[in-house]
Backbone as CSV, one residue per row, in Angstrom:
resi,resn,N_x,N_y,N_z,CA_x,CA_y,CA_z,C_x,C_y,C_z
1,VAL,29.528,33.377,-4.746,28.457,34.313,-5.039,27.441,34.326,-3.897
2,ASP,27.275,33.188,-3.240,26.321,33.118,-2.134,26.674,34.077,-1.009
3,LEU,27.933,34.461,-0.897,28.368,35.365,0.157,28.419,36.829,-0.289
4,ALA,28.033,37.091,-1.526,28.094,38.463,-2.060,27.233,39.402,-1.240
5,MET,27.797,40.557,-0.917,27.061,41.572,-0.166,26.839,42.827,-0.998
6,ALA,27.520,42.929,-2.122,27.395,44.094,-2.997,26.318,43.823,-4.042
7,PRO,25.713,44.853,-4.606,24.664,44.645,-5.612,25.185,44.234,-6.987
8,LEU,26.496,44.394,-7.233,27.090,43.985,-8.508,28.109,42.887,-8.251
9,ILE,28.232,41.971,-9.236,29.240,40.921,-9.153,30.018,40.878,-10.455
10,SER,31.192,40.268,-10.383,32.019,40.061,-11.550,32.674,38.697,-11.417
11,PHE,32.921,38.050,-12.538,33.548,36.735,-12.540,34.911,36.814,-13.205
12,LEU,35.759,35.852,-12.872,37.046,35.695,-13.524,37.229,34.211,-13.777
13,ASP,37.242,33.835,-15.043,37.428,32.440,-15.406,38.835,31.994,-15.018
14,ALA,38.996,30.708,-14.720,40.250,30.165,-14.188,41.439,30.365,-15.115
15,ASP,41.222,30.408,-16.414,42.347,30.553,-17.344,42.458,31.973,-17.909
16,ASP,41.910,32.930,-17.213,41.953,34.334,-17.634,42.599,35.195,-16.559
17,TRP,42.987,36.409,-16.945,43.376,37.413,-15.971,42.893,38.761,-16.469
18,LEU,42.727,39.681,-15.521,42.133,40.986,-15.812,43.182,42.066,-16.006
19,HIS,42.878,43.002,-16.871,43.665,44.225,-17.019,43.554,44.988,-15.696
20,PRO,44.596,45.694,-15.267,44.528,46.424,-13.990,43.372,47.429,-13.896
21,MET,42.893,47.937,-15.026,41.804,48.922,-15.018,40.435,48.286,-15.252
22,TYR,40.367,46.968,-15.288,39.114,46.265,-15.600,37.953,46.751,-14.738
23,LEU,38.072,46.655,-13.431,36.937,47.000,-12.570,36.541,48.464,-12.699
24,GLU,37.515,49.345,-12.699,37.200,50.772,-12.787,36.503,51.119,-14.106
25,GLU,37.062,50.662,-15.225,36.480,51.006,-16.523,35.132,50.325,-16.751
26,MET,35.040,49.072,-16.358,33.777,48.355,-16.561,32.672,48.911,-15.664
27,PHE,33.022,49.276,-14.444,32.021,49.846,-13.549,31.537,51.197,-14.087
28,SER,32.445,52.022,-14.545,32.050,53.312,-15.137,31.160,53.098,-16.361
29,PHE,31.515,52.120,-17.178,30.701,51.805,-18.361,29.321,51.311,-17.935
30,TRP,29.267,50.449,-16.934,27.974,49.947,-16.439,27.102,51.111,-15.967
31,LYS,27.703,52.041,-15.219,26.923,53.189,-14.738,26.420,54.035,-15.894
32,SER,27.208,54.160,-16.961,26.773,54.969,-18.107,25.588,54.321,-18.817
33,LYS,25.481,53.001,-18.740,24.350,52.290,-19.351,23.129,52.302,-18.439
34,GLY,23.344,52.365,-17.144,22.236,52.468,-16.196,21.606,51.154,-15.788
35,SER,21.905,50.088,-16.505,21.361,48.778,-16.145,21.982,47.720,-17.039
36,GLY,21.589,46.493,-16.799,22.015,45.398,-17.656,23.353,44.813,-17.259
37,ILE,23.975,44.180,-18.223,25.204,43.429,-18.043,26.238,43.988,-19.011
38,VAL,27.459,44.199,-18.535,28.500,44.740,-19.398,29.633,43.724,-19.551
39,TYR,30.176,43.681,-20.760,31.295,42.807,-21.085,32.238,43.565,-22.000
40,SER,33.466,43.059,-22.140,34.451,43.765,-22.964,35.148,42.798,-23.919
41,ASP,35.872,43.388,-24.854,36.745,42.624,-25.736,37.899,42.069,-24.892
42,TYR,38.765,41.262,-25.500,39.838,40.632,-24.735,41.080,40.427,-25.593
43,TYR,42.160,39.991,-24.937,43.387,39.609,-25.604,43.532,38.092,-25.525
44,GLU,43.909,37.477,-26.633,44.151,36.038,-26.687,45.647,35.786,-26.503
45,VAL,45.984,34.897,-25.565,47.376,34.581,-25.267,47.608,33.103,-25.556
46,ARG,48.542,32.821,-26.493,48.900,31.435,-26.853,50.411,31.283,-26.811
47,ASP,50.858,30.014,-26.663,52.293,29.723,-26.672,52.938,30.214,-27.967
48,ASP,54.073,30.850,-27.847,54.914,31.225,-28.990,54.193,32.009,-30.085
49,GLU,53.166,32.739,-29.725,52.463,33.593,-30.683,52.296,34.975,-30.078
50,PRO,52.266,35.994,-30.915,52.002,37.325,-30.375,50.599,37.390,-29.771
51,VAL,50.438,38.198,-28.760,49.125,38.406,-28.152,48.233,39.083,-29.183
52,LYS,46.989,38.599,-29.308,46.060,39.123,-30.312,44.843,39.750,-29.640
53,LYS,44.453,40.899,-30.155,43.224,41.524,-29.687,42.042,40.797,-30.331
54,ARG,41.055,40.428,-29.511,39.843,39.778,-30.010,38.648,40.670,-29.721
55,VAL,37.908,40.961,-30.778,36.727,41.812,-30.671,35.499,40.920,-30.629
56,LEU,34.761,41.026,-29.560,33.528,40.252,-29.416,32.395,40.954,-30.154
57,PRO,31.383,40.214,-30.547,30.261,40.862,-31.248,29.412,41.696,-30.292
58,ASP,28.779,42.711,-30.832,27.783,43.446,-30.060,26.627,42.507,-29.765
59,TYR,25.925,42.787,-28.704,24.804,41.950,-28.298,23.644,42.101,-29.273
60,ASP,23.152,40.993,-29.754,21.994,40.929,-30.640,20.938,40.095,-29.914
61,CYS,19.981,40.757,-29.307,18.995,40.092,-28.466,18.230,38.997,-29.206
62,GLU,17.749,39.294,-30.392,16.969,38.304,-31.132,17.792,37.062,-31.436
63,ARG,19.024,37.257,-31.854,19.897,36.120,-32.145,20.235,35.353,-30.865
64,ALA,20.472,36.081,-29.777,20.812,35.441,-28.504,19.682,34.553,-28.014
65,GLN,18.459,35.018,-28.165,17.329,34.262,-27.640,16.968,33.052,-28.502
66,LYS,17.552,32.940,-29.678,17.352,31.753,-30.519,18.351,30.651,-30.184
67,GLN,19.351,30.960,-29.366,20.375,29.976,-29.027,19.799,28.908,-28.113
68,PRO,20.296,27.692,-28.118,21.417,27.235,-28.926,20.990,26.806,-30.316
69,GLN,21.747,27.185,-31.274,21.525,26.760,-32.653,22.833,26.887,-33.396
70,HIS,22.859,26.336,-34.592,24.052,26.428,-35.425,23.807,27.490,-36.482
71,PRO,24.700,28.438,-36.721,25.970,28.578,-36.039,25.784,29.154,-34.628
72,VAL,26.677,28.766,-33.748,26.650,29.231,-32.367,26.891,30.733,-32.329
73,TYR,26.118,31.411,-31.519,26.323,32.837,-31.271,26.673,32.984,-29.798
74,SER,27.904,33.322,-29.532,28.366,33.562,-28.169,28.956,34.958,-28.139
75,TRP,28.257,35.876,-27.534,28.613,37.290,-27.620,29.551,37.741,-26.508
76,CYS,29.673,37.001,-25.433,30.591,37.438,-24.383,31.123,36.245,-23.606
77,GLY,32.234,36.465,-22.929,32.785,35.465,-22.040,32.174,35.625,-20.660
78,VAL,32.662,34.853,-19.738,32.125,34.899,-18.388,32.620,36.132,-17.618
79,ASN,33.665,36.787,-18.125,34.200,37.979,-17.471,33.302,39.163,-17.814
80,MET,32.407,39.469,-16.902,31.419,40.524,-17.100,31.079,41.114,-15.740
81,ILE,30.397,42.232,-15.754,29.854,42.809,-14.518,28.343,42.833,-14.671
82,LEU,27.674,42.336,-13.634,26.219,42.273,-13.682,25.646,42.417,-12.280
83,PRO,24.396,42.856,-12.213,23.737,42.917,-10.920,23.545,41.515,-10.341
84,LEU,23.774,41.391,-9.064,23.571,40.122,-8.375,22.150,39.615,-8.594
85,GLU,21.193,40.527,-8.701,19.794,40.125,-8.918,19.625,39.358,-10.228
86,CYS,20.419,39.667,-11.246,20.358,38.921,-12.520,20.832,37.488,-12.317
87,HIS,21.957,37.343,-11.647,22.519,36.024,-11.363,21.506,35.178,-10.586
88,ASN,20.937,35.773,-9.557,19.986,35.037,-8.713,18.710,34.681,-9.467
89,ALA,18.288,35.537,-10.389,17.035,35.303,-11.122,17.094,34.041,-11.978
90,ILE,18.292,33.681,-12.457,18.407,32.471,-13.290,18.960,31.284,-12.503
91,GLY,19.228,31.474,-11.237,19.730,30.377,-10.423,21.218,30.131,-10.564
92,GLY,21.947,31.075,-11.112,23.397,30.943,-11.227,23.832,29.997,-12.333
93,PHE,25.052,29.502,-12.204,25.631,28.581,-13.178,25.127,27.168,-12.937
94,ASP,25.055,26.387,-13.995,24.709,24.977,-13.883,26.010,24.215,-13.632
95,GLU,26.254,23.883,-12.391,27.507,23.227,-11.992,27.616,21.792,-12.489
96,GLU,26.533,21.221,-12.994,26.564,19.843,-13.478,27.124,19.730,-14.893
97,MET,27.241,20.849,-15.594,27.748,20.800,-16.966,29.260,20.591,-16.975
98,ASP,29.728,19.753,-17.906,31.160,19.507,-18.047,31.859,20.635,-18.807
99,SER,31.110,21.375,-19.574,31.649,22.454,-20.388,30.483,23.340,-20.824
100,TRP,30.780,24.509,-21.305,29.808,25.457,-21.849,28.812,25.976,-20.826
101,GLU,29.116,25.818,-19.542,28.230,26.353,-18.514,28.139,27.869,-18.600
102,ASP,29.209,28.515,-19.085,29.179,29.965,-19.246,28.271,30.377,-20.410
103,TRP,28.251,29.592,-21.484,27.366,29.894,-22.613,25.904,29.717,-22.201
104,LEU,25.606,28.620,-21.506,24.250,28.407,-20.988,23.848,29.563,-20.074
105,TYR,24.775,30.024,-19.259,24.535,31.128,-18.324,24.109,32.400,-19.067
106,ILE,24.869,32.780,-20.114,24.517,34.028,-20.806,23.234,33.869,-21.633
107,ILE,22.988,32.674,-22.169,21.720,32.441,-22.879,20.560,32.623,-21.913
108,ASN,20.668,32.046,-20.733,19.585,32.156,-19.759,19.395,33.582,-19.258
109,LEU,20.472,34.329,-19.117,20.333,35.746,-18.758,19.581,36.498,-19.852
110,SER,19.908,36.223,-21.107,19.216,36.868,-22.219,17.737,36.500,-22.227
111,ARG,17.456,35.234,-22.048,16.060,34.782,-22.070,15.261,35.324,-20.893
112,GLU,15.947,35.691,-19.839,15.275,36.292,-18.685,14.966,37.762,-18.957
113,GLY,15.537,38.303,-20.042,15.227,39.680,-20.427,16.300,40.693,-20.086
114,TYR,17.463,40.247,-19.657,18.540,41.175,-19.329,19.324,41.527,-20.581
115,CYS,19.662,42.791,-20.689,20.398,43.280,-21.853,21.898,43.296,-21.563
116,PHE,22.662,43.096,-22.598,24.114,43.097,-22.525,24.633,44.307,-23.302
117,HIS,25.730,44.884,-22.803,26.355,46.036,-23.453,27.849,45.756,-23.591
118,ARG,28.349,45.865,-24.814,29.766,45.601,-25.080,30.595,46.864,-24.946
119,TYR,31.652,46.762,-24.140,32.650,47.825,-24.010,33.742,47.499,-25.015
120,ASP,33.986,48.400,-25.946,34.858,48.084,-27.089,36.351,48.296,-26.808
121,LYS,36.777,47.800,-25.681,38.189,47.852,-25.323,38.546,46.521,-24.659
122,PRO,39.674,45.909,-25.033,40.044,44.643,-24.383,40.520,44.889,-22.950
123,LEU,39.818,44.268,-22.000,40.148,44.472,-20.592,40.422,43.173,-19.836
124,TRP,40.584,42.077,-20.577,40.980,40.819,-19.942,41.776,39.987,-20.930
125,PHE,42.441,38.984,-20.412,43.336,38.136,-21.188,42.869,36.688,-21.080
126,TYR,42.738,36.029,-22.222,42.317,34.632,-22.277,43.557,33.789,-22.523
127,ASP,43.932,32.997,-21.531,45.136,32.176,-21.588,44.800,30.818,-22.192
128,TYR,45.254,30.580,-23.425,44.985,29.323,-24.108,45.972,28.221,-23.705
129,HIS,46.868,28.497,-22.778,47.816,27.482,-22.315,47.131,26.446,-21.435
130,SER,46.024,26.812,-20.851,45.325,25.913,-19.928,43.844,25.904,-20.291
131,GLY,43.096,25.060,-19.639,41.655,25.065,-19.866,41.109,23.748,-20.371
132,TYR,40.809,22.851,-19.487,40.234,21.554,-19.837,38.860,21.704,-20.492
133,ARG,38.042,22.589,-19.965,36.653,22.682,-20.430,36.541,23.125,-21.882
134,ARG,37.441,23.988,-22.326,37.410,24.446,-23.715,37.638,23.269,-24.662
135,GLU,38.665,22.458,-24.383,38.948,21.301,-25.231,37.835,20.262,-25.132
136,HIS,37.320,20.066,-23.928,36.224,19.112,-23.739,35.009,19.540,-24.572
137,GLY,34.730,20.834,-24.594,33.612,21.343,-25.392,33.798,21.094,-26.871
138,SER,35.012,21.310,-27.360,35.297,21.065,-28.782,35.172,19.590,-29.135
139,ASP,35.595,18.732,-28.220,35.568,17.287,-28.476,34.172,16.678,-28.348
140,ASN,33.269,17.371,-27.657,31.940,16.829,-27.368,30.827,17.754,-27.851
141,TRP,31.044,18.350,-29.002,30.152,19.354,-29.568,28.686,18.912,-29.590
142,ASP,28.396,17.793,-30.222,27.001,17.363,-30.399,26.292,17.113,-29.080
143,SER,26.956,16.429,-28.163,26.303,16.128,-26.887,26.109,17.398,-26.058
144,LEU,27.037,18.348,-26.142,26.885,19.588,-25.389,25.792,20.486,-25.968
145,ILE,25.661,20.522,-27.292,24.558,21.279,-27.898,23.225,20.712,-27.409
146,LYS,23.116,19.410,-27.372,21.891,18.760,-26.895,21.642,19.095,-25.421
147,GLU,22.697,19.039,-24.604,22.552,19.338,-23.177,22.151,20.795,-22.953
148,VAL,22.794,21.720,-23.662,22.436,23.138,-23.532,20.986,23.347,-23.968
149,SER,20.576,22.684,-25.043,19.183,22.799,-25.513,18.201,22.338,-24.447
150,GLN,18.522,21.264,-23.759,17.639,20.737,-22.723,17.595,21.628,-21.486
151,LYS,18.689,22.319,-21.209,18.783,23.104,-19.974,18.485,24.587,-20.172
152,THR,18.320,25.015,-21.398,18.035,26.422,-21.660,16.637,26.758,-21.169
153,ARG,16.545,27.879,-20.495,15.249,28.322,-19.982,14.286,28.508,-21.145
154,SER,13.067,28.054,-20.965,12.086,28.167,-22.048,11.565,29.587,-22.191
155,LYS,11.629,30.347,-21.129,11.131,31.719,-21.126,11.959,32.582,-22.087
156,LYS,11.267,33.311,-22.941,11.951,34.265,-23.816,11.282,35.615,-23.639
157,MET,12.073,36.620,-23.316,11.556,37.975,-23.119,11.669,38.745,-24.427
158,GLY,10.902,39.783,-24.547,11.009,40.652,-25.708,12.344,41.358,-25.747
159,CYS,12.756,41.750,-26.918,14.062,42.387,-27.081,13.993,43.903,-27.108
160,ASN,12.869,44.462,-26.845,12.747,45.922,-26.889,12.839,46.553,-25.509
161,ASP,13.186,45.781,-24.496,13.196,46.285,-23.130,14.587,46.651,-22.634
162,CYS,15.525,46.890,-23.515,16.892,47.133,-23.081,17.099,48.501,-22.444
163,ASN,16.106,49.319,-22.401,16.227,50.590,-21.708,15.671,50.507,-20.295
164,GLN,15.344,49.288,-19.865,14.806,49.104,-18.524,15.841,49.486,-17.485
165,THR,15.415,49.895,-16.317,16.302,50.221,-15.221,16.080,49.202,-14.124
166,SER,17.138,48.514,-13.761,17.017,47.520,-12.700,17.000,48.219,-11.346
167,ASN,16.608,47.499,-10.328,16.643,48.043,-8.973,18.053,48.458,-8.599
168,THR,19.043,47.700,-9.021,20.436,48.019,-8.711,20.835,49.348,-9.329
169,ALA,20.415,49.601,-10.551,20.793,50.851,-11.213,20.225,52.057,-10.482
170,GLN,19.075,51.906,-9.867,18.463,53.015,-9.150,19.239,53.362,-7.886
171,VAL,19.994,52.403,-7.363,20.739,52.613,-6.128,22.022,53.387,-6.374
172,ILE,22.589,53.241,-7.565,23.911,53.793,-7.853,23.802,55.168,-8.508
173,SER,24.601,56.104,-8.026,24.591,57.452,-8.595,25.277,57.449,-9.948
174,ASN,25.116,58.499,-10.710,25.692,58.579,-12.048,26.994,59.371,-12.062
175,THR,27.890,59.100,-11.130,29.179,59.767,-11.134,30.055,59.169,-12.218
176,THR,31.089,59.903,-12.604,32.012,59.407,-13.627,33.433,59.484,-13.105
177,GLY,34.373,58.954,-13.884,35.781,58.994,-13.499,36.139,57.830,-12.603
178,SER,37.055,58.044,-11.662,37.483,56.982,-10.758,36.323,56.521,-9.898
179,ILE,36.429,55.305,-9.450,35.366,54.752,-8.603,35.458,55.433,-7.245
180,PRO,34.425,56.217,-6.871,34.421,56.833,-5.558,34.413,55.749,-4.469
181,GLU,34.853,56.110,-3.274,34.952,55.138,-2.185,33.622,54.428,-1.942
182,ASP,32.507,55.153,-1.970,31.204,54.523,-1.750,30.890,53.534,-2.871
183,ASP,31.257,53.864,-4.103,30.986,52.977,-5.231,31.871,51.742,-5.220
184,ALA,33.039,51.840,-4.613,33.940,50.690,-4.579,33.306,49.516,-3.858
185,LYS,32.324,49.754,-3.052,31.625,48.694,-2.325,30.523,48.051,-3.183
186,MET,30.362,48.513,-4.408,29.294,48.026,-5.261,29.613,46.707,-5.945
187,ILE,30.893,46.355,-6.046,31.313,45.157,-6.762,32.097,44.263,-5.829
188,ILE,31.801,42.977,-5.846,32.628,42.052,-5.061,33.704,41.513,-5.968
């Protein structure tokens, strides 16, 4: 991320893969929202089981800003598109965490006042065949909840600002359809 030159970034978790249309559809969806962070539903892939569509919850700002608490509210995975300025504003991922660094990341983005928008189509695949951190998180629930609580940003923004326009949104035109050549440079 430190080498990013585009105003938008996207992540791909180590045990996931993207649908071939992920970048095009997510970028178009992001432009239609005009700002914020976009995420999509996904497909769950497990050994000897049919692939299952998983629908993530819509973003609930008030609930997100109360995290971490029980029951856990995790509205999106790390596979999202967001302005680089959002990532930089929270200082990126906490590399010291053994697990749940992605959950801490989205909580901190919410507390910084960034809005999330769910695209209701599965555009990535979650491979349950691998993934040390997922199992580590399940095995160390109590200690990780405590760690996330200690590392969560104390700042909480109001939830009525989701119509805000970021500096990045002002740079990008409101074209639709395929990603024009100039727009293709918007995402690393």
